[in-house]
């Protein structure tokens, strides 16, 4: 007799594991602790040669899709042709949907996503007992999940975050919402946008913050004051939406006022050459350190030795923007005061002069003033640090938030009802 397997939730990810997506690995690990069986489908192999320690505890199996058409044409076509022969009506329906989606944007990625879905359904899906596809990010992973759903009749949903929402074609995104069983996003700001975009659909849109694992962060109180040279830290990818140019412009203002400091940037990205050139042009080389990508444990060590966290997030020219940067929440949990901008979901946690200082985007002078204030006003520094810790502990604890997400999954996904999943207290 063939051994029965537990119903499986299939996570479709763009890459796994990824250093910059700790929230996804934490989610998977916590869901497994609640009794969920998960299988991971990754569209790409890891970019970094190392991972966070928590990834090693994940039990989920992983399959990698061919990441490009060229170089993988034979396996992609082989499995798609066999699937088309076995299920011609269903395959033709998926092709029709692919043509409609391609006609809107004329992007060849649509063909790749169809072929990847066919490969997934024919080669990987059998005997996995997968009852639902859950994609992380609304762009390419959800496209693969959408076509996989059409080809297998297994429903899908997706978790929308930031760039994937605001740089997506609205017509394509709306269609994904319409076809999904449900949608989850990580800020109230995002939920309002997605709900408005999908005003004619019955697809429910939920908001669940990612949260952070508070066990990783010290609960010790910091000294009220700090002394120059101040240790200032930013953790961010080098992309336009992170506002790093504004941060360095602000640091130059502080330097010119005679304020002594050392700034550390942790992260890499497409704009690295541009940022390095700006640092040189502003003559900040001796005052800044670029650490590149570090493990979560190393980042926490930097939080502990810093006096201030700063982030200059802004809405990029292509519409891209942050949600609630987890690194901001991590800093608040470490009793590290935060200065940031008032865009997107950031005001949902960073309340000006209550849990930190918040300024308008693209205003280096205001950013410099806010940094100086939190470094020198000990009373305000103590107040916002204390209140920030309270808010993060109460509203951003991922062990509590995962129960909300697990409840959504067990309620909305057939086969993963509460009778199969033991939701622990």
Short mmCIF file of C-alpha atoms in Angstrom, two decimals, residues 16-20 22 25 46-58 64 293-298:
data_model
loop_
_atom_site.label_atom_id
_atom_site.label_comp_id
_atom_site.label_asym_id
_atom_site.label_seq_id
_atom_site.Cartn_x
_atom_site.Cartn_y
_atom_site.Cartn_z
CA UNK A 16 15.99 30.44 -1.67
CA UNK A 17 17.65 30.97 0.67
CA UNK A 18 18.29 34.71 0.47
CA UNK A 19 20.15 36.80 3.03
CA UNK A 20 17.88 39.81 2.42
CA UNK A 22 15.03 36.64 6.56
CA UNK A 25 12.73 31.85 6.19
CA UNK A 46 21.12 31.19 -3.79
CA UNK A 47 23.08 34.32 -4.66
CA UNK A 48 25.24 34.25 -1.53
CA UNK A 49 27.62 31.47 -0.43
CA UNK A 50 26.29 31.63 3.15
CA UNK A 51 22.92 31.67 4.90
CA UNK A 52 21.41 32.74 8.19
CA UNK A 53 21.69 30.17 10.97
CA UNK A 54 17.91 29.78 11.21
CA UNK A 55 17.69 28.41 7.65
CA UNK A 56 19.48 25.25 8.77
CA UNK A 57 16.51 24.38 10.98
CA UNK A 58 13.97 24.40 8.14
CA UNK A 64 14.73 24.58 -8.13
CA UNK A 293 26.21 41.70 3.00
CA UNK A 294 26.49 40.17 6.48
CA UNK A 295 24.70 37.39 8.32
CA UNK A 296 21.86 38.26 10.64
CA UNK A 297 24.04 37.49 13.64
CA UNK A 298 26.71 39.94 12.46
#
